Short mmCIF file of N, CA and C in Angstrom, two decimals:
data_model
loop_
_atom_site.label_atom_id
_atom_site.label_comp_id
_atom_site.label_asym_id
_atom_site.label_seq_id
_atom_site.Cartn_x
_atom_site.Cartn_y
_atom_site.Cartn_z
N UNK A 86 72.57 167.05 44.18
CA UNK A 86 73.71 166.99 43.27
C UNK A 86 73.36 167.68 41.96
N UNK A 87 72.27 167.56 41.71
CA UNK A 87 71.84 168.17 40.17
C UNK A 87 71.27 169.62 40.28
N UNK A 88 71.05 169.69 41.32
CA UNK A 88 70.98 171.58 41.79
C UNK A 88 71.94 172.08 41.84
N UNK A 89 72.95 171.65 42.66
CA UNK A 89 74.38 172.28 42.99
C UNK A 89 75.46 172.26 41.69
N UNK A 90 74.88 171.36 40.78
CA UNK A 90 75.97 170.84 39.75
C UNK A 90 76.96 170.44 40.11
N UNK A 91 76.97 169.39 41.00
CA UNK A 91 78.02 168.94 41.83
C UNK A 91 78.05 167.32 42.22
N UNK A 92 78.83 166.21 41.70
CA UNK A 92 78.45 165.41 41.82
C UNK A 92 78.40 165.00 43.66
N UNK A 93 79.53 165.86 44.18
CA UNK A 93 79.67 165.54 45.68
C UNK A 93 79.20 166.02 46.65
N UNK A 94 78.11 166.65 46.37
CA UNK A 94 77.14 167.55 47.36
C UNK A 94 76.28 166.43 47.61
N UNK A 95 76.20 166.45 49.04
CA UNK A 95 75.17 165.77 50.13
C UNK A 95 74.27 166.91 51.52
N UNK A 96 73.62 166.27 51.53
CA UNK A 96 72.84 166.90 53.01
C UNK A 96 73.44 168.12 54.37
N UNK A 97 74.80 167.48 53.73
CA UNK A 97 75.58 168.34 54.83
C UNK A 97 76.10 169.65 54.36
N UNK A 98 76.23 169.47 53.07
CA UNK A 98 76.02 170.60 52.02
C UNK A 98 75.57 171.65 52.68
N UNK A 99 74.15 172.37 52.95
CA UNK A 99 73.46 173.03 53.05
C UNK A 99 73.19 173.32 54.45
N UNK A 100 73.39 172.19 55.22
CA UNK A 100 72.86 172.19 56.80
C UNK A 100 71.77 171.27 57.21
N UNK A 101 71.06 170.20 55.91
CA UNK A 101 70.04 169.85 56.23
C UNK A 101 70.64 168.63 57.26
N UNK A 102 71.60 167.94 57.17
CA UNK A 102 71.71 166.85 58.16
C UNK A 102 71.81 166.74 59.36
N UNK A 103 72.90 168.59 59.37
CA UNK A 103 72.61 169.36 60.93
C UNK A 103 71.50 169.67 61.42
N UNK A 104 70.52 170.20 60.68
CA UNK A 104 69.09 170.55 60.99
C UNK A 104 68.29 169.40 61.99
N UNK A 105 68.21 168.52 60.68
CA UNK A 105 67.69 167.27 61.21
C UNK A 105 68.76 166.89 62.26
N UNK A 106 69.78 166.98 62.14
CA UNK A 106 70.24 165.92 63.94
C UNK A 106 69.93 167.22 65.27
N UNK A 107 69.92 167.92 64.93
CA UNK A 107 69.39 168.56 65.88
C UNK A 107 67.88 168.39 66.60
N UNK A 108 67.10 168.77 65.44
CA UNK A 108 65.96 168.37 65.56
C UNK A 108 65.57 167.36 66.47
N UNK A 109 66.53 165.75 66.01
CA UNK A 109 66.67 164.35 66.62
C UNK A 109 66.85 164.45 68.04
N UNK A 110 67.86 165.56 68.42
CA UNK A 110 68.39 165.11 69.52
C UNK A 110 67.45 165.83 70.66
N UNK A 111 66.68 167.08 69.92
CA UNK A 111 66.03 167.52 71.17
C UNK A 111 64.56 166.63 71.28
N UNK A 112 64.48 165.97 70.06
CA UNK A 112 63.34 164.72 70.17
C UNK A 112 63.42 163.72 71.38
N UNK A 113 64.77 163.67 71.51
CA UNK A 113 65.35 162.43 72.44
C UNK A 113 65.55 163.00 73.59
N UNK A 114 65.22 164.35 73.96
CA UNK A 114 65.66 165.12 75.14
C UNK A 114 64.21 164.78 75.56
N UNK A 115 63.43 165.63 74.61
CA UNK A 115 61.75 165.65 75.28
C UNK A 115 61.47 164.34 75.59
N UNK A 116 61.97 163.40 74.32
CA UNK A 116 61.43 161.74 75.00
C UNK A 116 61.76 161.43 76.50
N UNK A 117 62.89 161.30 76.50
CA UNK A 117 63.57 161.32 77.96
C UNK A 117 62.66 161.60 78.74
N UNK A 118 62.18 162.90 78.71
CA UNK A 118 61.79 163.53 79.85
C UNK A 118 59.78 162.98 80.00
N UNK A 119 59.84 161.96 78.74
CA UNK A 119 58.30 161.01 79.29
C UNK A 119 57.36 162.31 78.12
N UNK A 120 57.63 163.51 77.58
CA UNK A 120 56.65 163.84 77.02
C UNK A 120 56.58 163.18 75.48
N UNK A 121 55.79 163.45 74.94
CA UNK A 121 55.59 162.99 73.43
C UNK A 121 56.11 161.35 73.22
N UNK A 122 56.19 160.21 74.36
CA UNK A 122 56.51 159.11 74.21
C UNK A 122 55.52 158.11 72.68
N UNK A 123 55.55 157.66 72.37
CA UNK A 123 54.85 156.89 71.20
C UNK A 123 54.00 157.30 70.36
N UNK A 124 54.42 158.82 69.81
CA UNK A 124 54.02 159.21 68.51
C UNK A 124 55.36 159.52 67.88
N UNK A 125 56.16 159.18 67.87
CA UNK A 125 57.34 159.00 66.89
C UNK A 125 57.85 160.45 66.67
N UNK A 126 58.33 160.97 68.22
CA UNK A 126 58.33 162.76 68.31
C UNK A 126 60.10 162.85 67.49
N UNK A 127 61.13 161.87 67.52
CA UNK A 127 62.23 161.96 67.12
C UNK A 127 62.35 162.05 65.60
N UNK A 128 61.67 161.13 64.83
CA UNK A 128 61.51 161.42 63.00
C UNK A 128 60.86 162.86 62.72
N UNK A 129 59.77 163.61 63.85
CA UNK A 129 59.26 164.85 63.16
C UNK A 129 59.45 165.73 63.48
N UNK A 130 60.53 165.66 64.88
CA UNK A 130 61.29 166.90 65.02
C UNK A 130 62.65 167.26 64.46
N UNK A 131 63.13 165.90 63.53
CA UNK A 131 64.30 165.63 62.69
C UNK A 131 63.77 166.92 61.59
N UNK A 132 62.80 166.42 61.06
CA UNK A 132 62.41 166.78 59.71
C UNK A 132 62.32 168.69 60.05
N UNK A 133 61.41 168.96 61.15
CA UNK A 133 61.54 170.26 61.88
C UNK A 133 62.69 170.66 61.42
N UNK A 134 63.69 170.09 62.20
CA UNK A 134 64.57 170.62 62.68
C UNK A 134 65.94 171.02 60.73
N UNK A 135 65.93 169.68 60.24
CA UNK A 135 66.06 170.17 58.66
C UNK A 135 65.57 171.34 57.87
N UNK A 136 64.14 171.16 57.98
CA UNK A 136 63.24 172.04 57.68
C UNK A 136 63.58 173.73 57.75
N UNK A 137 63.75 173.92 59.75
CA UNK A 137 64.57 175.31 60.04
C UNK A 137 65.72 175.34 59.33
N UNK A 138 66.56 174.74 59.20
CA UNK A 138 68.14 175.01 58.53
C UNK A 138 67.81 175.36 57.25
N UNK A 139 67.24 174.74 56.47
CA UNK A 139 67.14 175.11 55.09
C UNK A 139 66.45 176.26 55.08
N UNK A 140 65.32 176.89 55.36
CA UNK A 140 64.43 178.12 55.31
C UNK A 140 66.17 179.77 55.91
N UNK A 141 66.59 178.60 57.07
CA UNK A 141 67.65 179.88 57.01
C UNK A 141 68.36 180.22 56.31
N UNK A 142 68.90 179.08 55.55
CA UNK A 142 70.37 178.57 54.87
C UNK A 142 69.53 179.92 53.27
N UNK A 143 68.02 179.23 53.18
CA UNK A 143 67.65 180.14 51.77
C UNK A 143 67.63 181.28 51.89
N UNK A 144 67.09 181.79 53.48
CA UNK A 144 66.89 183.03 53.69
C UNK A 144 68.47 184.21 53.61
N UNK A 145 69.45 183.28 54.13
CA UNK A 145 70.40 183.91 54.03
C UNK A 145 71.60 184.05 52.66
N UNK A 146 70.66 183.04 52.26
CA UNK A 146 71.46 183.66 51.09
C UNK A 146 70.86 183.83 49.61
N UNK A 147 69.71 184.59 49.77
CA UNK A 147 68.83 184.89 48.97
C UNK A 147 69.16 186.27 48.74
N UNK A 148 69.69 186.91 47.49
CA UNK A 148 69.68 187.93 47.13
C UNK A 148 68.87 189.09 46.17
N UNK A 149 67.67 189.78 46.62
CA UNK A 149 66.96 190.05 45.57
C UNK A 149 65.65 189.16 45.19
N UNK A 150 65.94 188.41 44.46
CA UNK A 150 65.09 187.33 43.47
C UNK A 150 65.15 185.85 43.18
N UNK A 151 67.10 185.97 43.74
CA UNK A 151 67.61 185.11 43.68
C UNK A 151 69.07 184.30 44.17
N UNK A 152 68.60 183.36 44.08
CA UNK A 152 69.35 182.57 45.34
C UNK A 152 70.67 181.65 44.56
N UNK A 153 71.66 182.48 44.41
CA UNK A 153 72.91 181.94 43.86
C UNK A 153 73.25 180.63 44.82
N UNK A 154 73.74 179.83 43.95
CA UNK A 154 73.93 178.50 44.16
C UNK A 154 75.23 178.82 45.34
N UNK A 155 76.05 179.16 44.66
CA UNK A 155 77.66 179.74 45.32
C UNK A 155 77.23 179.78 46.91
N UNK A 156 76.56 181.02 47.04
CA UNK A 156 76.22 181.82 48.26
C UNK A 156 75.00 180.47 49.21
N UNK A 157 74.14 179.84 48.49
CA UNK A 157 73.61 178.82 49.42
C UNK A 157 74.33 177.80 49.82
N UNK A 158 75.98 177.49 49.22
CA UNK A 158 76.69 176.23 49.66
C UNK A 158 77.10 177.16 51.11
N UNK A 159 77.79 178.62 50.46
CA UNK A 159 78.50 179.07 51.43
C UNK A 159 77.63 178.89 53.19
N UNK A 160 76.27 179.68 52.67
CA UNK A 160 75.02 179.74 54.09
C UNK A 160 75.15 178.35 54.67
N UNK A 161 74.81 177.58 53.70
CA UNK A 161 74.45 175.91 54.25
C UNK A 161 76.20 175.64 54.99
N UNK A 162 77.33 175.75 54.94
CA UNK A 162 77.89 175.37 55.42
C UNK A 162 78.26 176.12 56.66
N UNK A 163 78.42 176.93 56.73
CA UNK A 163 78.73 178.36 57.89
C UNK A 163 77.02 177.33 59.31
N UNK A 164 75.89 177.42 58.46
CA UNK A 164 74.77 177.48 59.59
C UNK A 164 75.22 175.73 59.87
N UNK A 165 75.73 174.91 58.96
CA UNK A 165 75.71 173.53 59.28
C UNK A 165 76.93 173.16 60.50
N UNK A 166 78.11 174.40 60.85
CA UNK A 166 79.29 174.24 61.48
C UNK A 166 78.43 174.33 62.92
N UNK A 167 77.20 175.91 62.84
CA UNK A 167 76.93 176.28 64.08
C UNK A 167 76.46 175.29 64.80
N UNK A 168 75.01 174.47 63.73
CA UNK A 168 74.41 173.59 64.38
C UNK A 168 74.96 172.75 64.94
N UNK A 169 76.27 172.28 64.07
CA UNK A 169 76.85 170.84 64.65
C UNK A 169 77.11 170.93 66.00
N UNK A 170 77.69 172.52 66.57
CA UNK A 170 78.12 172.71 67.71
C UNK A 170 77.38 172.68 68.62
N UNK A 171 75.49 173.01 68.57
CA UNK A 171 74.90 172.95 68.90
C UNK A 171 74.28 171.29 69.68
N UNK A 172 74.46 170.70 68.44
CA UNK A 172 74.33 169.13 68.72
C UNK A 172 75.14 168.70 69.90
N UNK A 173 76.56 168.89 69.55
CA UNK A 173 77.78 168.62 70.24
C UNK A 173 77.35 169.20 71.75
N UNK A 174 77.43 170.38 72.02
CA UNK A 174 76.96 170.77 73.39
C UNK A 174 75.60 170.07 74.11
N UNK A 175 74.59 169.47 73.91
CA UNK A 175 73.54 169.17 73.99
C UNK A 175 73.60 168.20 74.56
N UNK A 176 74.41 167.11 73.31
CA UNK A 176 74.66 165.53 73.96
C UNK A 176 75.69 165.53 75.07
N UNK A 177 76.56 166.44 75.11
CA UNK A 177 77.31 166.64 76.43
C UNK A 177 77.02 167.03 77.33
N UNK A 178 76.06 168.04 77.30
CA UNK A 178 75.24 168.40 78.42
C UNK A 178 74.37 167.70 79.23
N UNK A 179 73.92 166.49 78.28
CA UNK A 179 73.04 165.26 78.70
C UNK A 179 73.41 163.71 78.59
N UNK A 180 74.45 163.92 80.04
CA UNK A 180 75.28 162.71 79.18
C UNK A 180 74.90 161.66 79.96
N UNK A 181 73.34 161.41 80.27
CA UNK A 181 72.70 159.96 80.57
C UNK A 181 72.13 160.09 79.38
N UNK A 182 71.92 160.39 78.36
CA UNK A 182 71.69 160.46 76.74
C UNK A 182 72.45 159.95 75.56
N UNK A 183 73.86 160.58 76.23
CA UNK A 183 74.81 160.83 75.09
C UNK A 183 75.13 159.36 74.24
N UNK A 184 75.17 158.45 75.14
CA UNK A 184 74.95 157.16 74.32
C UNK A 184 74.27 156.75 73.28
N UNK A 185 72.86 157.09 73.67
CA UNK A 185 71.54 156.94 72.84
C UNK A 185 71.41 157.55 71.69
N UNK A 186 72.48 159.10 72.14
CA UNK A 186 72.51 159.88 70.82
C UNK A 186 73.30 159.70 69.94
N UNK A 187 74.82 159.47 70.52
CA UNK A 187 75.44 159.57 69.35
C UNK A 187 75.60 157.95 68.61
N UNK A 188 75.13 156.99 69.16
CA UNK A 188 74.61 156.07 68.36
C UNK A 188 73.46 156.13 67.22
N UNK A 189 72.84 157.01 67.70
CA UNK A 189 71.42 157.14 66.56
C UNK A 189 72.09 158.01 65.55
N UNK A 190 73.10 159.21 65.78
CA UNK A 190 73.70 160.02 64.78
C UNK A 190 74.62 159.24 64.31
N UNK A 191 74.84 158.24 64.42
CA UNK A 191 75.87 157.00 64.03
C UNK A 191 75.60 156.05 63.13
N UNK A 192 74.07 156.50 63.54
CA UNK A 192 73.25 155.59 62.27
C UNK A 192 72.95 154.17 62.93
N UNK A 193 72.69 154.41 64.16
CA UNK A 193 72.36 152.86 64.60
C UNK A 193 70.71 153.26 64.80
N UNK A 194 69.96 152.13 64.74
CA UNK A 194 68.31 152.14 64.61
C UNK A 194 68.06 151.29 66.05
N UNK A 195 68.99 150.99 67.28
CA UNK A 195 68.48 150.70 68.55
C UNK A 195 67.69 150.75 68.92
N UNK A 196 67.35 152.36 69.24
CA UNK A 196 66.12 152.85 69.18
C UNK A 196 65.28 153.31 68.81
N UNK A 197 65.02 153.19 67.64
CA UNK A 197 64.19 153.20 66.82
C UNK A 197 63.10 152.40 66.87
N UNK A 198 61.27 152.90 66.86
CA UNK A 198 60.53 152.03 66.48
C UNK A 198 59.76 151.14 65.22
N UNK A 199 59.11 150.67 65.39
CA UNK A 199 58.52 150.66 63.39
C UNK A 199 57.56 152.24 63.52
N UNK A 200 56.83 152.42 64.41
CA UNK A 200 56.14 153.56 64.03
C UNK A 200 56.60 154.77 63.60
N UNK A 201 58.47 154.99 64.31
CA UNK A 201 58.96 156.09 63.41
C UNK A 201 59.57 155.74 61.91
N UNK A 202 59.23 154.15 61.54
CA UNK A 202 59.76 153.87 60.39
C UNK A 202 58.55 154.22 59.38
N UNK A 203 57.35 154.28 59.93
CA UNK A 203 55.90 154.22 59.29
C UNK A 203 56.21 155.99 58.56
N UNK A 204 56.88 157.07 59.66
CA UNK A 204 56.47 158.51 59.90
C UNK A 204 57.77 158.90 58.73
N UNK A 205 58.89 158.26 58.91
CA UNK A 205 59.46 158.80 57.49
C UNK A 205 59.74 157.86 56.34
N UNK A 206 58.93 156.93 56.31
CA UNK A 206 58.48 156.33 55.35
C UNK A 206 57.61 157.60 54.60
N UNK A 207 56.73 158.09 55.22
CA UNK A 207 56.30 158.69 54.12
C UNK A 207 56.77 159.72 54.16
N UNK A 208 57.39 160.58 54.88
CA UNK A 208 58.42 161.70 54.14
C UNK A 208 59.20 161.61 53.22
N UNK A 209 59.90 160.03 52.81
CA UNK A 209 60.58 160.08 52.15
C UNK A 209 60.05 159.49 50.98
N UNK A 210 59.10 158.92 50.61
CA UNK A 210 58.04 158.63 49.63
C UNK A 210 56.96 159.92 49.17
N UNK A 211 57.22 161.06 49.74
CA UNK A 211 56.56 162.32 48.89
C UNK A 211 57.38 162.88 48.78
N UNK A 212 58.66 163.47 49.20
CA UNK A 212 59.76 163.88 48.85
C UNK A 212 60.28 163.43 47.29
N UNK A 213 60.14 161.80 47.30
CA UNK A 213 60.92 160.85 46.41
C UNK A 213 60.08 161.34 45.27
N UNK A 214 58.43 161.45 45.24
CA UNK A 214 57.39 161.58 44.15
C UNK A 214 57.83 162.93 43.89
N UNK A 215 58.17 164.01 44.52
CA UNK A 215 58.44 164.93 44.00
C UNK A 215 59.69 165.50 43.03
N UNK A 216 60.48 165.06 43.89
CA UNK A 216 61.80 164.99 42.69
C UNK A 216 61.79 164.28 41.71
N UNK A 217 60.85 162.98 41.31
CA UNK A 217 60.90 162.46 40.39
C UNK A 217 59.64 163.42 38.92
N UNK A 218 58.60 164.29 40.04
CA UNK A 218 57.94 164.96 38.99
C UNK A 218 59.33 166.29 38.32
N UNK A 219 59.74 166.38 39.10
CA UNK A 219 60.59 167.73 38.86
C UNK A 219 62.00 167.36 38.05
N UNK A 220 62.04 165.92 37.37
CA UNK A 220 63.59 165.53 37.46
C UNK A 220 63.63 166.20 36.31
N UNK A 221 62.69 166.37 34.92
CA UNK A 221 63.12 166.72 33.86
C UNK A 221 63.61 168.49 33.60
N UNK A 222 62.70 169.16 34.38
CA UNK A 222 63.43 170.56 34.87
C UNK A 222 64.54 170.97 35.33
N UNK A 223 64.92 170.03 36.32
CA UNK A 223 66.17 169.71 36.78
C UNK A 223 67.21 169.29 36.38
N UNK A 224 66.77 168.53 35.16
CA UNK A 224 67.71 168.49 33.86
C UNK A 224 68.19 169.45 33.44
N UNK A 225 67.49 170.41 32.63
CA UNK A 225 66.89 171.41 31.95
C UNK A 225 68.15 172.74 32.93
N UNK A 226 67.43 172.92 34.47
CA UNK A 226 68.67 173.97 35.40
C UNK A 226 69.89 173.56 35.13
N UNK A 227 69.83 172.04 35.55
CA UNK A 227 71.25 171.51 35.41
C UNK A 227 72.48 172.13 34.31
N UNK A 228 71.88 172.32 33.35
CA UNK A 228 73.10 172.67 31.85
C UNK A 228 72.46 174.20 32.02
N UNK A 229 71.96 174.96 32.52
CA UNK A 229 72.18 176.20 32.64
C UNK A 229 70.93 176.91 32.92
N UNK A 230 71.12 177.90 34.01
CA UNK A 230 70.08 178.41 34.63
C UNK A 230 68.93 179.70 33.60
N UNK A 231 70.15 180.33 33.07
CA UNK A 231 69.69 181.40 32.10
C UNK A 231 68.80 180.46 30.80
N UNK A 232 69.78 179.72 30.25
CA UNK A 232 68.39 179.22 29.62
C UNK A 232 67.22 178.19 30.08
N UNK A 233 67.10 177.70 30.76
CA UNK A 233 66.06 177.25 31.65
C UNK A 233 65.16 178.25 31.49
N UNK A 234 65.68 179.72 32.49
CA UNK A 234 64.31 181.08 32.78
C UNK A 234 63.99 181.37 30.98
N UNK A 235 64.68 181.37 29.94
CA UNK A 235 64.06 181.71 28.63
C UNK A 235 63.68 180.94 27.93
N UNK A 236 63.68 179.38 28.62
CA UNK A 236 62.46 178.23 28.07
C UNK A 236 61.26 178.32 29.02
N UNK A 237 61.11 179.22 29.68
CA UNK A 237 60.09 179.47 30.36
C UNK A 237 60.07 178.90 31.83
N UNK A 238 61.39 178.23 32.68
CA UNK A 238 61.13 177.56 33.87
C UNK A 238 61.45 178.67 34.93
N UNK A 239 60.62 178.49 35.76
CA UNK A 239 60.51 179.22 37.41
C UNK A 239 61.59 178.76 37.67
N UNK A 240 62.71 179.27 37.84
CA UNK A 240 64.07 178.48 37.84
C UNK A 240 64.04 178.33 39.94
N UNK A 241 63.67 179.69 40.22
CA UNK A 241 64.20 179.78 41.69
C UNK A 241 62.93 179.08 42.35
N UNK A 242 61.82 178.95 41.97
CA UNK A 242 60.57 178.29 42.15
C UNK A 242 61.13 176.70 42.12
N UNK A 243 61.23 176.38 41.24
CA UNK A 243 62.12 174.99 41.14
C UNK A 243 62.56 174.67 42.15
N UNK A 244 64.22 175.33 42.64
CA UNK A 244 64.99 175.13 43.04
C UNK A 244 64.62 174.84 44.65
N UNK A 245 63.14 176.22 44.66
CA UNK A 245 62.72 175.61 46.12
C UNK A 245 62.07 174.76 46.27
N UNK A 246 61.24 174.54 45.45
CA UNK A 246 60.54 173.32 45.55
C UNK A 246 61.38 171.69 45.99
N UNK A 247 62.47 171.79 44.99
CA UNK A 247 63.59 170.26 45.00
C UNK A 247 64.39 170.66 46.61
N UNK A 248 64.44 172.01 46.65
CA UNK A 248 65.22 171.81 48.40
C UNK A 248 64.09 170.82 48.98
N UNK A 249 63.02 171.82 49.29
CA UNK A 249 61.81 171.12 49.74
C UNK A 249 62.02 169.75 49.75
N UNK A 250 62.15 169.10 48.94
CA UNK A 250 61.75 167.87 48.76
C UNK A 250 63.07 167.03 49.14
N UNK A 251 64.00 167.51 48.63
CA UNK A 251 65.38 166.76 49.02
C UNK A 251 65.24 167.27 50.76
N UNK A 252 65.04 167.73 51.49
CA UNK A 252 64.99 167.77 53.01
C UNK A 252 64.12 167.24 53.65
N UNK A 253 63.24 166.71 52.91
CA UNK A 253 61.75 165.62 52.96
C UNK A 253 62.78 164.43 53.22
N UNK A 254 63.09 164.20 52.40
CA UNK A 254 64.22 162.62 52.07
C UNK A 254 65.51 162.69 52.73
N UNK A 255 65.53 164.04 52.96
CA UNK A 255 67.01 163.59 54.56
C UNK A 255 66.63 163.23 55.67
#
């Protein structure tokens, strides 16, 4: 919200929630299928899977030096439509799944263990430390980018860093 200057920007913003449910669901495909059972393969292929969306979402709309805010809502939403569709086909395609899934994208913790609570527990506890080192810069972008870069802040350095970290915590 304080990147975008927007009080109503969320995760879906950009693509990271698509990322991550994607990520989730092919976690729950491989589980299924008995590989990666009890190392908590669904929280770190979430984060993966966030992870890819955002690196595209920046890549594509990185111009030059720099990465207009405008043009990253636009990327993040265009790549967040594809993914969704992606999701959507997947759980339909696997529909002795589709239960499992779209309950967990529903936000139900059924299946969920504590050990994947252990695995983004701390994603979201270094994520959290990070935005809180970065909040006063973020202030600083917030009321304007140009003067930020002539008080001396890495403005686009910043900005990746707090994606970084805000996709840690989705």
């Amino acid at each position: 919200q304080g990147l975008f200057r927007n009080p109503l920007a969320d995760p879906y913003l950009i693509g990271v929630a698509q990322g991550a449910a994607l990520g989730a669901v092919v976690g729950f495909l491989i589980s299924a299928g008995g590989a990666g059972a009890g190392i908590g393969l669904v929280p770190i292929l979430a984060f993966v899977g966030a992870l890819f969306s955002v690196t595209i979402v920046y890549l594509l709309a990185r111009t030059g030096k720099i990465v207009p805010v405008t043009t990253l809502i636009l990327a993040g939403v265009a790549l967040g439509a594809l993914l969704g569709a992606v999701v959507a086909y997947l759980a339909l395609a696997n529909s002795q799944m589709l239960h499992g899934i779209m309950f967990w994208l529903s936000g139900s913790f059924s299946l969920s263990k504590w050990s994947e609570v252990q695995i983004v527990l701390l994603f979201v506890v270094i994520g959290s430390v990070v935005i809180l080192l970065f909040a006063r810069l973020l202030n600083i972008i917030q009321l304007d980018e140009e003067q930020a870069q002539q008080l001396g802040i890495s403005v686009e350095k910043t900005k990746l860093i707090l994606l970084a970290a805000a996709t840690m915590v989705t």
